[in-house]
Coordinates of C-alpha atoms in Angstrom, one line a residue:
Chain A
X1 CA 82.2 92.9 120.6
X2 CA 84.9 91.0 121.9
X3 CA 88.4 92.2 121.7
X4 CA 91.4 90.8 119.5
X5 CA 95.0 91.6 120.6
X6 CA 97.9 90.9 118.7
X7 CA 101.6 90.9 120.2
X8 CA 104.6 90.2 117.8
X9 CA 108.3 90.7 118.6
X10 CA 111.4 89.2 118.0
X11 CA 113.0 86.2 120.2
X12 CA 112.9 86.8 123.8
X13 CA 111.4 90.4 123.2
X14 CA 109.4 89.2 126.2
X15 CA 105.7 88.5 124.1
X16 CA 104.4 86.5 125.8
X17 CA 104.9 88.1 129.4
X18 CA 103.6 90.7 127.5
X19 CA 100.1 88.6 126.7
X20 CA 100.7 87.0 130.2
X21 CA 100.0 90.3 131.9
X22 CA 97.1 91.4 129.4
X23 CA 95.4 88.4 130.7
X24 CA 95.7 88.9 134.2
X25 CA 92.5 90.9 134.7
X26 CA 90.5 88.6 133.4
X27 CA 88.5 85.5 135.2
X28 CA 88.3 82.4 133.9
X29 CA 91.7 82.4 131.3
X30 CA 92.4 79.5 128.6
X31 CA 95.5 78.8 127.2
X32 CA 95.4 77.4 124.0
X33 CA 99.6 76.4 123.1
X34 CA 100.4 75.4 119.7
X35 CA 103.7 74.3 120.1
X36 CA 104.5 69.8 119.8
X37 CA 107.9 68.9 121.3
X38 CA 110.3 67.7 118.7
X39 CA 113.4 67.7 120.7
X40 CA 114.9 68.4 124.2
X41 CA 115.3 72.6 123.5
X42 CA 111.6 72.8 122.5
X43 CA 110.4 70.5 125.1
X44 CA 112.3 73.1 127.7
X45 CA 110.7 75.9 126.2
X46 CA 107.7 74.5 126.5
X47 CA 107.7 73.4 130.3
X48 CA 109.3 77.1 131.4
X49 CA 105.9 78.6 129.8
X50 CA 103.7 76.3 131.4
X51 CA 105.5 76.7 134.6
X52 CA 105.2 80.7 134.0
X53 CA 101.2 80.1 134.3
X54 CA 100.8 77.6 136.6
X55 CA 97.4 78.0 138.4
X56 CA 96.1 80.5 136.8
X57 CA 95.1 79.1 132.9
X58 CA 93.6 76.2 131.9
X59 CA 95.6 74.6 129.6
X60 CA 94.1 73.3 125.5
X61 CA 97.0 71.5 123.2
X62 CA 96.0 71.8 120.0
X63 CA 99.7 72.1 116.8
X64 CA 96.6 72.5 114.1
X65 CA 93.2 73.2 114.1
X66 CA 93.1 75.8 116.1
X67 CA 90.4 77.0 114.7
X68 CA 87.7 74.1 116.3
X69 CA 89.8 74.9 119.5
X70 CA 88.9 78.5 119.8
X71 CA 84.7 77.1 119.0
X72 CA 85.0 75.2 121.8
X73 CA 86.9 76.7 124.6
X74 CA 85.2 75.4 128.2
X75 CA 81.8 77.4 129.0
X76 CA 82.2 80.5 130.4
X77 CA 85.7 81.3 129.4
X78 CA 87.0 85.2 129.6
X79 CA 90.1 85.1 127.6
X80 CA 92.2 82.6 125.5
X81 CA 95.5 83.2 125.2
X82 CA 97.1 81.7 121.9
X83 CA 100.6 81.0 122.0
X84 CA 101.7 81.0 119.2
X85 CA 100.9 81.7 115.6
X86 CA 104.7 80.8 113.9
X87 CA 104.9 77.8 115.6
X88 CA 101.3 77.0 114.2
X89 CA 102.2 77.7 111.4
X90 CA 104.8 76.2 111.1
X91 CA 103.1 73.0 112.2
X92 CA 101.1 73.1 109.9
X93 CA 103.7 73.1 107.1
X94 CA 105.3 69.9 109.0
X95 CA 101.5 68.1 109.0
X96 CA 99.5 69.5 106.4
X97 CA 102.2 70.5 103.8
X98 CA 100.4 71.7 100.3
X99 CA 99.5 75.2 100.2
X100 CA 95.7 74.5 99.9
X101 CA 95.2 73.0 103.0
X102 CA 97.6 75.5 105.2
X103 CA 95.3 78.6 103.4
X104 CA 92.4 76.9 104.4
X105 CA 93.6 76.8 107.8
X106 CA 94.5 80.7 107.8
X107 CA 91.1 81.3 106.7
X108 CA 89.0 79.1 109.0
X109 CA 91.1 81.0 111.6
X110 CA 90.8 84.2 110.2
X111 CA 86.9 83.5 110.6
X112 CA 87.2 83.1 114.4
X113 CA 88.7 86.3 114.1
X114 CA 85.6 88.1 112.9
X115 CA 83.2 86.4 115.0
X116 CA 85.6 85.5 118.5
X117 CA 83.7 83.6 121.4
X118 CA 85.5 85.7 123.7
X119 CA 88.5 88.3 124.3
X120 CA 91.9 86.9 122.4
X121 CA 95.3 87.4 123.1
X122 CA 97.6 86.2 120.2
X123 CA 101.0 86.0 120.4
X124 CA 103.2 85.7 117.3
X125 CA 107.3 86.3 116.0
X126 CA 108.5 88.9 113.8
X127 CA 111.1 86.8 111.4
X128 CA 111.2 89.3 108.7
X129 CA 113.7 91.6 109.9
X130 CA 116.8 90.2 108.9
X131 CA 118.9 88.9 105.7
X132 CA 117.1 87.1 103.4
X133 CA 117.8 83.2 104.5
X134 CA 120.0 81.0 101.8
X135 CA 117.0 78.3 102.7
X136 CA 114.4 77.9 100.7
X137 CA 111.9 76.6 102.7
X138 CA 113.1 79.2 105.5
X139 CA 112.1 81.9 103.4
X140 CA 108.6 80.6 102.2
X141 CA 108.2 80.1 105.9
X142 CA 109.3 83.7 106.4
X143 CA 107.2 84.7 104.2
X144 CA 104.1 83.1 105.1
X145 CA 104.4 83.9 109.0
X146 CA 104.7 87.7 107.5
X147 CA 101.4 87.5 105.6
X148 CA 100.3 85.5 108.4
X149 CA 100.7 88.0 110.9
X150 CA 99.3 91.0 108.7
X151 CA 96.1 89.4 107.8
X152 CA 95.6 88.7 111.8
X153 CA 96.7 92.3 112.8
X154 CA 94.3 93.4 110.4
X155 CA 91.3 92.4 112.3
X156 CA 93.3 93.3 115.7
X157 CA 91.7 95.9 117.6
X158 CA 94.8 96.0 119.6
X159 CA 98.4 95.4 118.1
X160 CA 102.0 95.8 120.2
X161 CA 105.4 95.0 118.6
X162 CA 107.6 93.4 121.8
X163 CA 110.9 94.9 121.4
X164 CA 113.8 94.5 124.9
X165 CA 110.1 93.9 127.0
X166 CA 108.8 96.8 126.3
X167 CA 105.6 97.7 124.2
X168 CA 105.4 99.4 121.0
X169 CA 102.0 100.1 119.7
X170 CA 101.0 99.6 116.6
X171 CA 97.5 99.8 117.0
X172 CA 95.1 100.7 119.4
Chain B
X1 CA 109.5 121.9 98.5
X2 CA 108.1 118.2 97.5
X3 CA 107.9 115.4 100.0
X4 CA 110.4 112.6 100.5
X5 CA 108.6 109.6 102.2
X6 CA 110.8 106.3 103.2
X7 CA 108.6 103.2 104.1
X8 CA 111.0 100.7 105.6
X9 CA 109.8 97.2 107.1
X10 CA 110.6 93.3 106.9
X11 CA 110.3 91.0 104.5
X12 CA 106.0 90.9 104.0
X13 CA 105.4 93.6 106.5
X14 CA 102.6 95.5 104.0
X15 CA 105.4 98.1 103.4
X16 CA 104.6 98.2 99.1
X17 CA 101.2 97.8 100.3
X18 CA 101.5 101.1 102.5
X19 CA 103.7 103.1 99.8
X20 CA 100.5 102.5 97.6
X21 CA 97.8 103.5 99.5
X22 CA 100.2 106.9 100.3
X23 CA 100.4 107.4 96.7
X24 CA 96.2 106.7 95.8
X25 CA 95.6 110.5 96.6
X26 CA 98.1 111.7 93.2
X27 CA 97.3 112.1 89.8
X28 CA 100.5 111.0 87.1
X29 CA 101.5 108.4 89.2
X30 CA 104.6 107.0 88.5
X31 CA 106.1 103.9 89.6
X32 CA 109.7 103.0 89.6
X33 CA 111.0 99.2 89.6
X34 CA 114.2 98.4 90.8
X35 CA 113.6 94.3 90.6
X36 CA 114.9 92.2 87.7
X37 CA 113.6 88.7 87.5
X38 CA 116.8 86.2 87.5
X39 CA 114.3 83.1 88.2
X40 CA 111.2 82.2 88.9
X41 CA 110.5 82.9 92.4
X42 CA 111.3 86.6 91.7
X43 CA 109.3 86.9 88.5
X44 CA 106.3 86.0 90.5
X45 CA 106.9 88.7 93.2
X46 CA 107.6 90.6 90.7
X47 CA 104.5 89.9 88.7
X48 CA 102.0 90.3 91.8
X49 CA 103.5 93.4 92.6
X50 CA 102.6 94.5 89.0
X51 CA 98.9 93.2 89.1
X52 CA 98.6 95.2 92.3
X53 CA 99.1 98.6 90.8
X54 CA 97.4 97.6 87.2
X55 CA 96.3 100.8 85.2
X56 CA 97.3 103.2 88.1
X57 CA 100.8 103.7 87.8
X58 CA 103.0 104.2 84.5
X59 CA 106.1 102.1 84.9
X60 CA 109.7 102.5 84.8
X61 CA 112.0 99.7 84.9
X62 CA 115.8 100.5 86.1
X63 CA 117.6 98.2 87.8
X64 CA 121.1 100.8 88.7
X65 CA 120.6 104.0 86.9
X66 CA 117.9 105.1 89.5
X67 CA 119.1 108.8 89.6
X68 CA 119.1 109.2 86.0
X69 CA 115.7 107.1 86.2
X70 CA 114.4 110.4 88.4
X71 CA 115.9 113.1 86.9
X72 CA 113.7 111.9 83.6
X73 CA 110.5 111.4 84.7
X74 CA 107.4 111.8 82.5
X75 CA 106.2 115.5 82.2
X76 CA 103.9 116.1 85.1
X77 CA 104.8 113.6 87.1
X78 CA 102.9 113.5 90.2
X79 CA 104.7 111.3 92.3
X80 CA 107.4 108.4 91.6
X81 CA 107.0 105.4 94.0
X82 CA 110.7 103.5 94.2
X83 CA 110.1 100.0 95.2
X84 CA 113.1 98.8 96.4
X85 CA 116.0 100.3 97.7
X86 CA 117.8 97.3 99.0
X87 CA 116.8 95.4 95.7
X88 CA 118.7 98.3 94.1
X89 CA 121.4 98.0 96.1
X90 CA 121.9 94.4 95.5
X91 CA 121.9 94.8 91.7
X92 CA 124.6 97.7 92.4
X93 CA 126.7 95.2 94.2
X94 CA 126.2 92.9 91.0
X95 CA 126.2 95.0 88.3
X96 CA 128.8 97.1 89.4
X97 CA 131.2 95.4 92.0
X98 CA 133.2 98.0 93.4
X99 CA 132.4 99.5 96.5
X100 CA 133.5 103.4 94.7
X101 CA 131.1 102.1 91.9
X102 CA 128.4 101.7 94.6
X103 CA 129.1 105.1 96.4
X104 CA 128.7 106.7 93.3
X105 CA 125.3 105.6 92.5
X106 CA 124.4 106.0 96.2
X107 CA 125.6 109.3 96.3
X108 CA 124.1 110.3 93.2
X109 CA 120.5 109.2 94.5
X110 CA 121.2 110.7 97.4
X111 CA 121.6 114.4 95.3
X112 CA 118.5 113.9 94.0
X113 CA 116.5 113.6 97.1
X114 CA 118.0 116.9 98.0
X115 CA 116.3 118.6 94.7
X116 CA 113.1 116.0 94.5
X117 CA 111.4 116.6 90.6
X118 CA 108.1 115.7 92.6
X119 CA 106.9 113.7 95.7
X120 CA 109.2 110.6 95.9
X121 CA 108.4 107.5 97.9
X122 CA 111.0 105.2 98.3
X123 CA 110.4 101.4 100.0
X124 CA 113.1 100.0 101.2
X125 CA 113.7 96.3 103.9
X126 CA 114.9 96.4 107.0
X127 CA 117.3 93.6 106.7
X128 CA 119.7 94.0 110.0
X129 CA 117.9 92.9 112.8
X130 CA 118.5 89.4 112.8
X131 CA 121.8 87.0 113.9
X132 CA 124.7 88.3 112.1
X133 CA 125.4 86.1 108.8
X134 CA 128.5 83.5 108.6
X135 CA 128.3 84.8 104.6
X136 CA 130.6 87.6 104.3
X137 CA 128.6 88.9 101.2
X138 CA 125.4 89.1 103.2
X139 CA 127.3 90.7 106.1
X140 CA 128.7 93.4 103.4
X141 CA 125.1 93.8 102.2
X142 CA 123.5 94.1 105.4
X143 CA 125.9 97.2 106.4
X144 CA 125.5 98.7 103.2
X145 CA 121.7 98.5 103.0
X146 CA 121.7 99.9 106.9
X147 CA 124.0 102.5 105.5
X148 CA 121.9 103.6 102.8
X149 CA 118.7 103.6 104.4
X150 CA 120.4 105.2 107.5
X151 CA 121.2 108.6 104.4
X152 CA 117.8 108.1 103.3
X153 CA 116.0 108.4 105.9
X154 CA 117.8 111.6 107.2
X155 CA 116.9 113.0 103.7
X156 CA 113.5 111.8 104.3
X157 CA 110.0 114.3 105.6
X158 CA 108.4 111.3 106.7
X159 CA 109.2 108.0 107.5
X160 CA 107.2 105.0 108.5
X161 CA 108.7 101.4 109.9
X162 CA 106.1 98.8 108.9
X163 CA 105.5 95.5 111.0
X164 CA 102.4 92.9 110.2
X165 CA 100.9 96.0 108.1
X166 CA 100.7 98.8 110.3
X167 CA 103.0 101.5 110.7
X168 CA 105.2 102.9 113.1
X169 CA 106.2 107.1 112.3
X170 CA 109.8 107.0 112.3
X171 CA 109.4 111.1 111.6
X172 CA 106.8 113.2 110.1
Chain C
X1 CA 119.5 109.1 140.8
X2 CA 121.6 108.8 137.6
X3 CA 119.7 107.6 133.9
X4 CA 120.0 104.9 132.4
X5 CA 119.4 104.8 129.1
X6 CA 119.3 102.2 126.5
X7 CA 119.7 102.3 122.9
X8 CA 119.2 99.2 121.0
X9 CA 118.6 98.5 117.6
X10 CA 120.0 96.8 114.5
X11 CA 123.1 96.3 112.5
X12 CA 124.2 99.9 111.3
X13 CA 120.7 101.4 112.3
X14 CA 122.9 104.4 113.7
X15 CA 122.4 103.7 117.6
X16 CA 126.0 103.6 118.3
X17 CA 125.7 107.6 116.1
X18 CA 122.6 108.0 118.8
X19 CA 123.7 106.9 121.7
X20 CA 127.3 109.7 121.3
X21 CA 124.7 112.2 120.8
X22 CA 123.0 111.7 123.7
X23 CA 126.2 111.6 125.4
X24 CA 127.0 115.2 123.8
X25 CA 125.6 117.5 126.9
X26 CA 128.2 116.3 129.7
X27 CA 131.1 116.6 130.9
X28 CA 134.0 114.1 131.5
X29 CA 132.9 111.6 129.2
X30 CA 133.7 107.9 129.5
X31 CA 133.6 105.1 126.8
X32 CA 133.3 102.0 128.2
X33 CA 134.2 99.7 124.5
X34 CA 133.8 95.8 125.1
X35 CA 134.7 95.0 121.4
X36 CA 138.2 93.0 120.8
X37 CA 139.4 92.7 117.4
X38 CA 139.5 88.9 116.2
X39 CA 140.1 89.9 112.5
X40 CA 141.0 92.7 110.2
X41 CA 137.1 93.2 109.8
X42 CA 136.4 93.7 113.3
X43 CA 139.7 96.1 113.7
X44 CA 138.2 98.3 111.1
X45 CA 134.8 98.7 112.7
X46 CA 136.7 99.3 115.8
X47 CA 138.8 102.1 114.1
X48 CA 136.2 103.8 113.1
X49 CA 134.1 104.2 115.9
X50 CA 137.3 105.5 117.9
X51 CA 137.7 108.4 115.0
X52 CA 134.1 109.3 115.5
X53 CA 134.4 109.8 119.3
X54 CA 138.8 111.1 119.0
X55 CA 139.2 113.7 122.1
X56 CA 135.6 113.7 123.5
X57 CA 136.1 110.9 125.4
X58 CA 138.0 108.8 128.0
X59 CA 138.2 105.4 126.5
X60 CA 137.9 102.5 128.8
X61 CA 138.5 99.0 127.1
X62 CA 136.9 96.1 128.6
X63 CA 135.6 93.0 127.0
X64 CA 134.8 91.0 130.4
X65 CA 134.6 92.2 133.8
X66 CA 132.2 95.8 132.7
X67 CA 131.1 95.7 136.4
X68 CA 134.4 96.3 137.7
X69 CA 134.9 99.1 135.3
X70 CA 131.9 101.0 135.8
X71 CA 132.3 100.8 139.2
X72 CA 136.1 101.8 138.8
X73 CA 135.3 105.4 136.4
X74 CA 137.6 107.7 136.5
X75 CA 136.9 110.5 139.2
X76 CA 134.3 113.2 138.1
X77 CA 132.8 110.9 135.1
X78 CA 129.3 112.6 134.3
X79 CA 128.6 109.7 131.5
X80 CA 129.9 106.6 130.8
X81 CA 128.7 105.7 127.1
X82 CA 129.1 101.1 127.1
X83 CA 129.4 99.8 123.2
X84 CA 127.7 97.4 123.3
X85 CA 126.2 94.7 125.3
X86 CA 126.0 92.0 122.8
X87 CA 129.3 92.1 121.9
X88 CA 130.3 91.5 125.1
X89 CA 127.8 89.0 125.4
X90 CA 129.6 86.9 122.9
X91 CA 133.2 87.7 124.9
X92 CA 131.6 86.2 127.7
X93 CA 130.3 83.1 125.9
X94 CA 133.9 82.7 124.5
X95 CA 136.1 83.6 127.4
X96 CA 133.7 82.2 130.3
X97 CA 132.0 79.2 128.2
X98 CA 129.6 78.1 131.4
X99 CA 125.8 79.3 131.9
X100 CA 126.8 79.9 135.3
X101 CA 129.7 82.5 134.7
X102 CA 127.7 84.0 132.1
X103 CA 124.8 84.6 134.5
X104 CA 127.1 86.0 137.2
X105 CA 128.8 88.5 135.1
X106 CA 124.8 89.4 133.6
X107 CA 123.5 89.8 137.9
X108 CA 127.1 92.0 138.2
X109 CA 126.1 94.4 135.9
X110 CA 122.2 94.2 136.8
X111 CA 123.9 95.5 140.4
X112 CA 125.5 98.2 139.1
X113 CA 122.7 99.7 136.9
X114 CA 120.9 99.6 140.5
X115 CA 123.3 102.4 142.1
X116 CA 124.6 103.5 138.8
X117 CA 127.7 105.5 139.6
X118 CA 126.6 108.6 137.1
X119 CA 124.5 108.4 133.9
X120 CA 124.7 105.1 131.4
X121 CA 124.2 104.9 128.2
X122 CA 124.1 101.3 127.2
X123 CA 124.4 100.6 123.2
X124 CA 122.8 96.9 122.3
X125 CA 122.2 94.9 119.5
X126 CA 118.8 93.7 118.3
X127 CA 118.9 90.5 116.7
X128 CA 115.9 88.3 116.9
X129 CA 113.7 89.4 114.3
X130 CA 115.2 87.0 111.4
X131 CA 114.3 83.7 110.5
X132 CA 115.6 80.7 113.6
X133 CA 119.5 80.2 113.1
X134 CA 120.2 76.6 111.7
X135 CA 123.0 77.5 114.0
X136 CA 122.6 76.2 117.6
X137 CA 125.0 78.2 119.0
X138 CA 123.9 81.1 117.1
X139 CA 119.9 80.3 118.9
X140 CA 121.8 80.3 121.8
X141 CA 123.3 83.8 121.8
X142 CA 120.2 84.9 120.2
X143 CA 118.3 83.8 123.5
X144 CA 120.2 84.8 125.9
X145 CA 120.9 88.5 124.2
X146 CA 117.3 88.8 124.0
X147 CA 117.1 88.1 127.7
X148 CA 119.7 90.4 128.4
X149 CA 118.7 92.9 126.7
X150 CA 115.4 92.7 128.2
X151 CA 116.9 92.7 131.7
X152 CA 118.5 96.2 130.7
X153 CA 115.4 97.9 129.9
X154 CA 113.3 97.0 132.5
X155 CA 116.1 98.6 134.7
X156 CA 116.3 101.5 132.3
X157 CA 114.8 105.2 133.0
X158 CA 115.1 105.9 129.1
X159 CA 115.3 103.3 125.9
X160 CA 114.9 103.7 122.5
X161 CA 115.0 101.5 119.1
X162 CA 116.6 102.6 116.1
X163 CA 115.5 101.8 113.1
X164 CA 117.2 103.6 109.6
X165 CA 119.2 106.0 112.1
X166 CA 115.5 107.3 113.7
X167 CA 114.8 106.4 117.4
X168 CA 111.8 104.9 118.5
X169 CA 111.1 105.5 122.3
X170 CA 110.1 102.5 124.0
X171 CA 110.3 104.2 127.4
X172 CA 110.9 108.0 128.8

């Protein structure tokens, strides 16, 4: 049975080194990257990751249905590396909007999960940990990403919390 | 001596979640909410909470009084679950104002944690590891509820940090 | 070769309490504070950290140039205990302004914590497990803690996260 590894952290808690270097080992690596630039600071963001792993990934774009993604990596792949689930989800707020169609998402995802093609390295943000936001829509978002997160560490078989770069494990 | 047990986590972490399943194994379960509903949004956490724990829990409702809430608890009380400290410790701030109002109450909880009537399990949010606010009230709040959870957790025989649903021991 | 130890966590999550502890066993204590008081609030959290530490300590104030002052202890310093990084982080950001300054200030203290003149202690702030700031400025100071932070880690022989006044050990 494949494996499923969840890393969360905070901002710059280092994650997605972290998932970086659990992927080393293996041959054949896919990135699959969530994240759409919407502006100049995401776009930045974006090209420092993909510079981080040049080489060594092959690269799949997909802000929404991740889920066909993941059922269709190339032949042969080892590991996919998705990065990340809060900028999913929030993408799929921005494009899909009504609560129906963002669970049924989550669970088409959450499907993979059970049955993965291959080993999967997902990276996501812990937002939960401060004051509650004035902002409505920051705090449904908050609160989603949270449920979000424990549904996928659920069926984890390995879980780290990223916190300064340095592992904490939550499961294992 | 009976057990204190302080669950702490963010905002969706699976820490009410967690404080039930520690409290499945007890007979005369009591449960103690701290939440009043002032709109809608709250009255539905408030109401899924309730469907959670349906038939297994007798419930007490006190929103400030938590001490006197304690020190009464139904003969043969098992264990009383407290769900949530920082929820408490907002009403304080709104019911009661003063900050020698708040220590009061604080203190007074904090007395009955030395001499627990049963096993107590107390939930409470970790609400300080985010930017720090521009809102002065939510920068007050946020050093009170570190504060408080800081004296509970000393108090505390065991003590779990929850993030995406699985714990981290604090101290058992 | 002297420790370095780091102590991060959140707002009053008792690392700046831990962090004296640890400092406890030697001799000829140093305190290395970075905090300047902009307002009355600030003075007062100033205040009473000094009362905490009155007569076990030397205390060193510097909000800028921290390399220069560690590498300027008094004679015979067995621990020099620096509160806190992200504070002066933000002196930086408002006395220096430019990335570039900020970065040479970060790679003088990286230098230092290579040929550490006795034991560290670093205090530091976590603060990138809430929601994204609305606040640029405040994403900005959220990044480039987080990047700090993680910078003094991986240098560190010894770091820990509190959480609720309890240390979690992310390296020993």
């Amino acid at each position: 049975m494949p494996e499923v590894i969840y890393v969360t952290g905070g901002a710059r808690s280092g994650k997605s080194s972290y998932a970086l270097r659990l992927a080393e080992p293996y041959d054949q690596r896919v990135f699959l990257a969530t994240a759409e630039a919407f502006d100049g600071e995401m776009q930045r963001r974006i090209d420092k990751h993909r510079e981080e792993r040049e080489g060594q990934f092959v690269t799949v774009e997909e802000p929404v249905f991740i889920d066909r993604a993941l059922r269709n990596l190339p032949e042969g792949s080892g590991v996919v590396l998705l990065d990340c689930l809060t900028v999913w989800l929030g993408n799929l707020m921005h494009h899909l909007g009504t609560e129906a169609a963002i669970s049924e998402r989550i669970a088409a995802l959450l499907a993979v999960l059970e049955t993965p093609p291959c080993d999967i390295i997902l990276v996501s943000n812990e937002v939960g940990m401060g004051i509650v936001p004035e902002n409505a829509m920051a705090r449904e978002f908050r609160d989603l990403a949270g449920t979000l997160n424990r549904k996928v560490a659920e069926r984890a078989t390995q879980a780290y919390l990223l916190c300064s770069g340095l592992p904490l494990v939550l499961k294992k």
